[in-house]
Amino acid sequence: MTTASTEHLRTVLFNRIPEVTLVFWVIKVLSTTTGETAADYLIDQVGLGLTLTALLMSAVLTIALFVQFRTRRYQPIAYWTVVVLVSIVGTLITDILTDELGVSLWLSTGVFLVLLGATFGIWYAKERTLSIHTVFTRRREAFYWLAILVTFALGTAAGDLLSETIGLGYLVSTILFSALIAAVAVAWRVFGVNSVTCFWIAYVLTRPLGASIGDLLSQPASHGGIGLGTTVTSVVFLAVIVVLVGVLTVRIRRQRAEAEGRIATSPLDQLAEPA
């Protein structure tokens, strides 16, 4: 087998996070939107309030992370459950800083940007890579999830800064972040910009994009939205996520069966499970 083929098989068989495909980005944006609207629903409709909601969802996230770290390799249900919960907790962290502690969005955006840079710096210093294609160990996965949490908090702060503080509005913010993500895709595909760099930039940008879409759909017309409400928006998007995760579960099982069939007659030392 070629080196590229071997690396692909290792990713399918051993990686603890999914391959980056169009479906990956669709679910990412949907989970972000669900996180935004679900947090609003729990705070306002259920009446839990910001602090209690944050504590409750942090506890649920801790349980979900425990399950995720117990898996030997990528499992769609466990992985995307964590993503949805991280999106909620990341949103709540920024909301607490802004609404409860009075921290300006300018400051929180800057702080989260520094924290993300520090996370990447320590991650690279320890692992010598930031690639998501080789998250074979739990230590690399721990760095990955820490970076994901910070990107959600950063994206929330940056998105709120543009849509509320600067006053762009939900529709303009949606268009702006969509255009920025498209520019990143062009930079990667056409100009050959480093794929890892482009991935993390796009990952940060999908957070405010999803939040802007969620607010655009759920907020009343008087606030610049369409007025579907947080309940309808959350349920519809969560249903789509469940369907797509089901599709991914079937797909990864098929890919692993094919990969295991291919290595049956190949040198196994090249494909040994990473320690």
mmCIF file of C-alpha atoms in Angstrom:
data_model
loop_
_atom_site.group_PDB
_atom_site.id
_atom_site.type_symbol
_atom_site.label_atom_id
_atom_site.label_comp_id
_atom_site.label_asym_id
_atom_site.label_seq_id
_atom_site.Cartn_x
_atom_site.Cartn_y
_atom_site.Cartn_z
ATOM 1 C CA MET A 1 0.000 0.000 0.000
ATOM 2 C CA THR A 2 1.116 3.586 -0.580
ATOM 3 C CA THR A 3 1.931 5.890 2.326
ATOM 4 C CA ALA A 4 -1.221 7.949 1.679
ATOM 5 C CA SER A 5 -3.340 4.800 1.615
ATOM 6 C CA THR A 6 -1.769 3.549 4.823
ATOM 7 C CA GLU A 7 -2.367 6.849 6.608
ATOM 8 C CA HIS A 8 -5.995 6.887 5.468
ATOM 9 C CA LEU A 9 -6.533 3.390 6.841
ATOM 10 C CA ARG A 10 -4.916 4.383 10.144
ATOM 11 C CA THR A 11 -7.253 7.361 10.360
ATOM 12 C CA VAL A 12 -10.334 5.236 9.669
ATOM 13 C CA LEU A 13 -9.315 2.493 12.075
ATOM 14 C CA PHE A 14 -7.731 4.397 14.947
ATOM 15 C CA ASN A 15 -8.498 8.132 14.889
ATOM 16 C CA ARG A 16 -10.607 9.358 17.784
ATOM 17 C CA ILE A 17 -12.320 12.144 15.824
ATOM 18 C CA PRO A 18 -14.053 12.121 12.420
ATOM 19 C CA GLU A 19 -12.707 12.840 8.985
ATOM 20 C CA VAL A 20 -13.368 16.396 7.830
ATOM 21 C CA THR A 21 -16.037 16.217 5.143
ATOM 22 C CA LEU A 22 -18.956 18.381 4.044
ATOM 23 C CA VAL A 23 -21.220 16.488 6.455
ATOM 24 C CA PHE A 24 -18.760 17.266 9.261
ATOM 25 C CA TRP A 25 -19.130 21.005 8.629
ATOM 26 C CA VAL A 26 -22.908 20.794 8.264
ATOM 27 C CA ILE A 27 -23.278 19.040 11.623
ATOM 28 C CA LYS A 28 -20.783 21.460 13.181
ATOM 29 C CA VAL A 29 -22.864 24.482 12.145
ATOM 30 C CA LEU A 30 -26.117 22.766 13.164
ATOM 31 C CA SER A 31 -24.708 21.808 16.571
ATOM 32 C CA THR A 32 -23.531 25.373 17.059
ATOM 33 C CA THR A 33 -26.985 26.708 16.240
ATOM 34 C CA THR A 34 -28.559 24.114 18.538
ATOM 35 C CA GLY A 35 -26.187 25.114 21.320
ATOM 36 C CA GLU A 36 -27.133 28.756 20.962
ATOM 37 C CA THR A 37 -30.892 28.167 20.919
ATOM 38 C CA ALA A 38 -30.847 25.377 23.536
ATOM 39 C CA ALA A 39 -29.004 27.601 25.997
ATOM 40 C CA ASP A 40 -31.551 30.376 25.448
ATOM 41 C CA TYR A 41 -34.390 27.879 25.873
ATOM 42 C CA LEU A 42 -33.092 26.539 29.191
ATOM 43 C CA ILE A 43 -32.379 30.008 30.529
ATOM 44 C CA ASP A 44 -35.528 31.814 29.418
ATOM 45 C CA GLN A 45 -38.246 29.250 28.654
ATOM 46 C CA VAL A 46 -37.481 26.655 31.334
ATOM 47 C CA GLY A 47 -36.454 29.414 33.716
ATOM 48 C CA LEU A 48 -33.259 27.852 35.037
ATOM 49 C CA GLY A 49 -31.335 31.077 34.760
ATOM 50 C CA LEU A 50 -27.826 31.544 33.437
ATOM 51 C CA THR A 51 -25.784 30.221 36.374
ATOM 52 C CA LEU A 52 -27.852 27.088 37.051
ATOM 53 C CA THR A 53 -27.976 26.269 33.346
ATOM 54 C CA ALA A 54 -24.196 26.594 33.129
ATOM 55 C CA LEU A 55 -23.658 24.284 36.115
ATOM 56 C CA LEU A 56 -26.141 21.718 34.835
ATOM 57 C CA MET A 57 -24.763 21.614 31.295
ATOM 58 C CA SER A 58 -21.168 21.511 32.559
ATOM 59 C CA ALA A 59 -22.049 18.421 34.594
ATOM 60 C CA VAL A 60 -23.687 16.768 31.587
ATOM 61 C CA LEU A 61 -20.665 17.661 29.444
ATOM 62 C CA THR A 62 -18.335 16.071 32.005
ATOM 63 C CA ILE A 63 -20.291 12.817 31.767
ATOM 64 C CA ALA A 64 -20.292 12.935 27.965
ATOM 65 C CA LEU A 65 -16.529 13.542 27.905
ATOM 66 C CA PHE A 66 -15.996 10.579 30.226
ATOM 67 C CA VAL A 67 -17.915 8.372 27.785
ATOM 68 C CA GLN A 68 -16.011 9.825 24.816
ATOM 69 C CA PHE A 69 -12.601 9.182 26.410
ATOM 70 C CA ARG A 70 -13.639 5.611 27.190
ATOM 71 C CA THR A 71 -14.086 4.847 23.495
ATOM 72 C CA ARG A 72 -11.167 3.238 21.639
ATOM 73 C CA ARG A 73 -11.778 5.203 18.443
ATOM 74 C CA TYR A 74 -14.224 7.602 16.815
ATOM 75 C CA GLN A 75 -17.853 6.794 17.569
ATOM 76 C CA PRO A 76 -20.275 9.293 15.930
ATOM 77 C CA ILE A 77 -22.910 9.317 18.685
ATOM 78 C CA ALA A 78 -20.432 9.884 21.519
ATOM 79 C CA TYR A 79 -18.381 12.426 19.573
ATOM 80 C CA TRP A 80 -21.227 14.614 18.314
ATOM 81 C CA THR A 81 -22.981 14.522 21.681
ATOM 82 C CA VAL A 82 -19.879 16.116 23.151
ATOM 83 C CA VAL A 83 -19.768 18.711 20.351
ATOM 84 C CA VAL A 84 -23.366 19.787 20.987
ATOM 85 C CA LEU A 85 -22.739 20.021 24.733
ATOM 86 C CA VAL A 86 -19.461 21.900 24.266
ATOM 87 C CA SER A 87 -21.299 24.373 22.064
ATOM 88 C CA ILE A 88 -23.786 25.001 24.873
ATOM 89 C CA VAL A 89 -21.146 25.316 27.596
ATOM 90 C CA GLY A 90 -18.924 27.503 25.434
ATOM 91 C CA THR A 91 -21.858 29.825 24.828
ATOM 92 C CA LEU A 92 -22.672 29.950 28.539
ATOM 93 C CA ILE A 93 -19.081 30.767 29.528
ATOM 94 C CA THR A 94 -19.140 33.891 27.381
ATOM 95 C CA ASP A 95 -22.658 34.784 28.500
ATOM 96 C CA ILE A 96 -21.660 34.573 32.174
ATOM 97 C CA LEU A 97 -18.620 36.762 31.591
ATOM 98 C CA THR A 98 -20.719 39.324 29.708
ATOM 99 C CA ASP A 99 -24.047 39.301 31.537
ATOM 100 C CA GLU A 100 -23.098 38.297 35.078
ATOM 101 C CA LEU A 101 -19.580 39.672 35.485
ATOM 102 C CA GLY A 102 -19.809 42.657 33.150
ATOM 103 C CA VAL A 103 -16.739 41.758 31.079
ATOM 104 C CA SER A 104 -16.771 43.587 27.752
ATOM 105 C CA LEU A 105 -16.970 41.514 24.577
ATOM 106 C CA TRP A 106 -13.832 43.243 23.321
ATOM 107 C CA LEU A 107 -11.908 41.971 26.334
ATOM 108 C CA SER A 108 -13.358 38.453 26.360
ATOM 109 C CA THR A 109 -12.692 38.083 22.623
ATOM 110 C CA GLY A 110 -9.072 39.082 23.150
ATOM 111 C CA VAL A 111 -8.633 36.809 26.175
ATOM 112 C CA PHE A 112 -10.118 33.786 24.416
ATOM 113 C CA LEU A 113 -7.908 34.456 21.396
ATOM 114 C CA VAL A 114 -4.837 34.413 23.641
ATOM 115 C CA LEU A 115 -6.054 31.244 25.392
ATOM 116 C CA LEU A 116 -6.568 29.524 22.046
ATOM 117 C CA GLY A 117 -3.073 30.501 20.958
ATOM 118 C CA ALA A 118 -1.658 29.187 24.244
ATOM 119 C CA THR A 119 -3.565 25.918 23.841
ATOM 120 C CA PHE A 120 -2.169 25.418 20.350
ATOM 121 C CA GLY A 121 1.319 26.358 21.534
ATOM 122 C CA ILE A 122 1.338 23.815 24.368
ATOM 123 C CA TRP A 123 -0.317 21.188 22.159
ATOM 124 C CA TYR A 124 2.356 21.602 19.478
ATOM 125 C CA ALA A 125 5.179 21.685 22.005
ATOM 126 C CA LYS A 126 4.021 18.364 23.465
ATOM 127 C CA GLU A 127 2.921 16.569 20.291
ATOM 128 C CA ARG A 128 4.797 18.346 17.462
ATOM 129 C CA THR A 129 1.594 18.485 15.437
ATOM 130 C CA LEU A 130 -1.850 20.093 15.472
ATOM 131 C CA SER A 131 -3.239 17.744 12.851
ATOM 132 C CA ILE A 132 -6.694 16.333 13.506
ATOM 133 C CA HIS A 133 -5.886 13.339 11.309
ATOM 134 C CA THR A 134 -3.594 11.804 13.929
ATOM 135 C CA VAL A 135 -5.580 12.164 17.149
ATOM 136 C CA PHE A 136 -4.758 8.597 18.140
ATOM 137 C CA THR A 137 -4.013 9.129 21.838
ATOM 138 C CA ARG A 138 -6.076 10.445 24.709
ATOM 139 C CA ARG A 139 -3.539 13.189 25.429
ATOM 140 C CA ARG A 140 -3.926 14.560 21.912
ATOM 141 C CA GLU A 141 -7.683 14.246 22.266
ATOM 142 C CA ALA A 142 -7.569 16.211 25.535
ATOM 143 C CA PHE A 143 -5.773 19.057 23.732
ATOM 144 C CA TYR A 144 -8.318 18.791 20.915
ATOM 145 C CA TRP A 145 -11.343 19.155 23.197
ATOM 146 C CA LEU A 146 -9.737 22.007 25.130
ATOM 147 C CA ALA A 147 -9.151 23.820 21.846
ATOM 148 C CA ILE A 148 -12.737 23.099 20.771
ATOM 149 C CA LEU A 149 -14.136 24.546 24.011
ATOM 150 C CA VAL A 150 -12.062 27.712 23.627
ATOM 151 C CA THR A 151 -13.079 28.098 19.968
ATOM 152 C CA PHE A 152 -16.746 27.969 20.980
ATOM 153 C CA ALA A 153 -16.243 30.589 23.684
ATOM 154 C CA LEU A 154 -14.172 32.731 21.306
ATOM 155 C CA GLY A 155 -16.673 32.373 18.495
ATOM 156 C CA THR A 156 -19.520 33.339 20.818
ATOM 157 C CA ALA A 157 -17.713 36.456 22.002
ATOM 158 C CA ALA A 158 -16.618 37.498 18.501
ATOM 159 C CA GLY A 159 -20.063 36.828 17.045
ATOM 160 C CA ASP A 160 -21.856 38.782 19.756
ATOM 161 C CA LEU A 161 -19.329 41.579 19.370
ATOM 162 C CA LEU A 162 -20.133 41.970 15.688
ATOM 163 C CA SER A 163 -23.876 41.336 15.737
ATOM 164 C CA GLU A 164 -24.751 43.227 18.922
ATOM 165 C CA THR A 165 -21.993 45.628 20.005
ATOM 166 C CA ILE A 166 -21.061 46.804 16.514
ATOM 167 C CA GLY A 167 -24.666 46.406 15.398
ATOM 168 C CA LEU A 168 -24.330 44.379 12.196
ATOM 169 C CA GLY A 169 -27.471 42.377 12.935
ATOM 170 C CA TYR A 170 -28.077 38.647 12.571
ATOM 171 C CA LEU A 171 -28.581 38.543 8.790
ATOM 172 C CA VAL A 172 -25.519 40.622 7.943
ATOM 173 C CA SER A 173 -23.455 38.623 10.448
ATOM 174 C CA THR A 174 -24.605 35.380 8.830
ATOM 175 C CA ILE A 175 -23.561 36.626 5.403
ATOM 176 C CA LEU A 176 -20.252 37.983 6.710
ATOM 177 C CA PHE A 177 -19.174 34.785 8.462
ATOM 178 C CA SER A 178 -20.296 32.660 5.507
ATOM 179 C CA ALA A 179 -18.120 34.792 3.233
ATOM 180 C CA LEU A 180 -15.147 34.490 5.594
ATOM 181 C CA ILE A 181 -15.468 30.694 5.699
ATOM 182 C CA ALA A 182 -15.705 30.619 1.899
ATOM 183 C CA ALA A 183 -12.513 32.700 1.727
ATOM 184 C CA VAL A 184 -10.739 30.200 4.000
ATOM 185 C CA ALA A 185 -11.895 27.342 1.759
ATOM 186 C CA VAL A 186 -10.542 29.145 -1.307
ATOM 187 C CA ALA A 187 -7.249 29.835 0.465
ATOM 188 C CA TRP A 188 -6.880 26.130 1.192
ATOM 189 C CA ARG A 189 -8.125 24.726 -2.109
ATOM 190 C CA VAL A 190 -6.741 27.277 -4.584
ATOM 191 C CA PHE A 191 -3.715 28.815 -2.908
ATOM 192 C CA GLY A 192 -2.530 25.809 -0.922
ATOM 193 C CA VAL A 193 -2.613 27.412 2.517
ATOM 194 C CA ASN A 194 -1.819 24.911 5.281
ATOM 195 C CA SER A 195 -4.817 22.631 5.854
ATOM 196 C CA VAL A 196 -4.437 22.524 9.660
ATOM 197 C CA THR A 197 -4.385 26.336 9.857
ATOM 198 C CA CYS A 198 -7.417 26.607 7.585
ATOM 199 C CA PHE A 199 -9.304 23.985 9.589
ATOM 200 C CA TRP A 200 -8.928 25.809 12.887
ATOM 201 C CA ILE A 201 -9.748 29.207 11.388
ATOM 202 C CA ALA A 202 -12.889 27.751 9.826
ATOM 203 C CA TYR A 203 -13.762 25.991 13.087
ATOM 204 C CA VAL A 204 -13.660 29.275 14.973
ATOM 205 C CA LEU A 205 -15.738 31.020 12.298
ATOM 206 C CA THR A 206 -18.460 28.350 12.235
ATOM 207 C CA ARG A 207 -19.280 29.219 15.857
ATOM 208 C CA PRO A 208 -20.447 32.789 15.206
ATOM 209 C CA LEU A 209 -21.976 31.626 11.925
ATOM 210 C CA GLY A 210 -24.103 29.011 13.697
ATOM 211 C CA ALA A 211 -24.985 31.458 16.467
ATOM 212 C CA SER A 212 -26.017 34.109 13.938
ATOM 213 C CA ILE A 213 -28.163 31.581 12.074
ATOM 214 C CA GLY A 214 -29.746 30.464 15.350
ATOM 215 C CA ASP A 215 -30.532 34.007 16.427
ATOM 216 C CA LEU A 216 -31.771 34.920 12.943
ATOM 217 C CA LEU A 217 -34.235 32.032 12.986
ATOM 218 C CA SER A 218 -35.303 32.124 16.635
ATOM 219 C CA GLN A 219 -35.396 35.796 17.601
ATOM 220 C CA PRO A 220 -38.572 37.858 17.021
ATOM 221 C CA ALA A 221 -38.800 40.263 14.108
ATOM 222 C CA SER A 222 -38.532 43.204 16.498
ATOM 223 C CA HIS A 223 -35.004 42.006 17.351
ATOM 224 C CA GLY A 224 -33.994 41.349 13.759
ATOM 225 C CA GLY A 225 -34.958 37.672 13.545
ATOM 226 C CA ILE A 226 -37.542 35.578 11.741
ATOM 227 C CA GLY A 227 -39.392 34.588 14.905
ATOM 228 C CA LEU A 228 -39.475 30.786 14.821
ATOM 229 C CA GLY A 229 -38.611 30.672 18.506
ATOM 230 C CA THR A 230 -35.919 28.762 20.359
ATOM 231 C CA THR A 231 -38.025 25.618 20.813
ATOM 232 C CA VAL A 232 -38.823 25.081 17.136
ATOM 233 C CA THR A 233 -35.310 25.976 16.006
ATOM 234 C CA SER A 234 -33.665 23.658 18.549
ATOM 235 C CA VAL A 235 -35.942 20.699 17.840
ATOM 236 C CA VAL A 236 -35.654 20.951 14.044
ATOM 237 C CA PHE A 237 -31.882 21.320 14.039
ATOM 238 C CA LEU A 238 -31.419 18.580 16.634
ATOM 239 C CA ALA A 239 -33.546 16.244 14.530
ATOM 240 C CA VAL A 240 -31.365 16.914 11.482
ATOM 241 C CA ILE A 241 -28.242 16.267 13.573
ATOM 242 C CA VAL A 242 -29.654 12.926 14.755
ATOM 243 C CA VAL A 243 -30.359 11.851 11.166
ATOM 244 C CA LEU A 244 -26.903 12.875 9.935
ATOM 245 C CA VAL A 245 -25.149 11.188 12.858
ATOM 246 C CA GLY A 246 -27.103 8.041 12.035
ATOM 247 C CA VAL A 247 -25.846 8.239 8.460
ATOM 248 C CA LEU A 248 -22.274 8.731 9.682
ATOM 249 C CA THR A 249 -22.578 5.740 12.022
ATOM 250 C CA VAL A 250 -23.522 3.485 9.131
ATOM 251 C CA ARG A 251 -20.777 4.975 6.950
ATOM 252 C CA ILE A 252 -17.952 4.565 9.466
ATOM 253 C CA ARG A 253 -18.937 0.958 10.111
ATOM 254 C CA ARG A 254 -18.766 0.263 6.381
ATOM 255 C CA GLN A 255 -15.425 2.069 6.035
ATOM 256 C CA ARG A 256 -13.913 0.106 8.918
ATOM 257 C CA ALA A 257 -15.159 -3.185 7.525
ATOM 258 C CA GLU A 258 -13.560 -2.336 4.171
ATOM 259 C CA ALA A 259 -10.332 -1.204 5.874
ATOM 260 C CA GLU A 260 -10.093 -4.374 7.927
ATOM 261 C CA GLY A 261 -10.620 -6.375 4.755
ATOM 262 C CA ARG A 262 -7.793 -4.515 3.005
ATOM 263 C CA ILE A 263 -5.278 -5.054 5.790
ATOM 264 C CA ALA A 264 -6.035 -8.765 5.984
ATOM 265 C CA THR A 265 -3.458 -9.324 3.243
ATOM 266 C CA SER A 266 -1.211 -6.327 4.005
ATOM 267 C CA PRO A 267 1.796 -5.889 6.308
ATOM 268 C CA LEU A 268 0.321 -5.261 9.738
ATOM 269 C CA ASP A 269 3.335 -3.489 11.173
ATOM 270 C CA GLN A 270 2.452 -0.384 9.158
ATOM 271 C CA LEU A 271 -1.042 -0.313 10.623
ATOM 272 C CA ALA A 272 -0.399 -1.215 14.230
ATOM 273 C CA GLU A 273 -2.693 0.624 16.610
ATOM 274 C CA PRO A 274 -0.885 3.637 18.090
ATOM 275 C CA ALA A 275 0.074 3.360 21.746
#
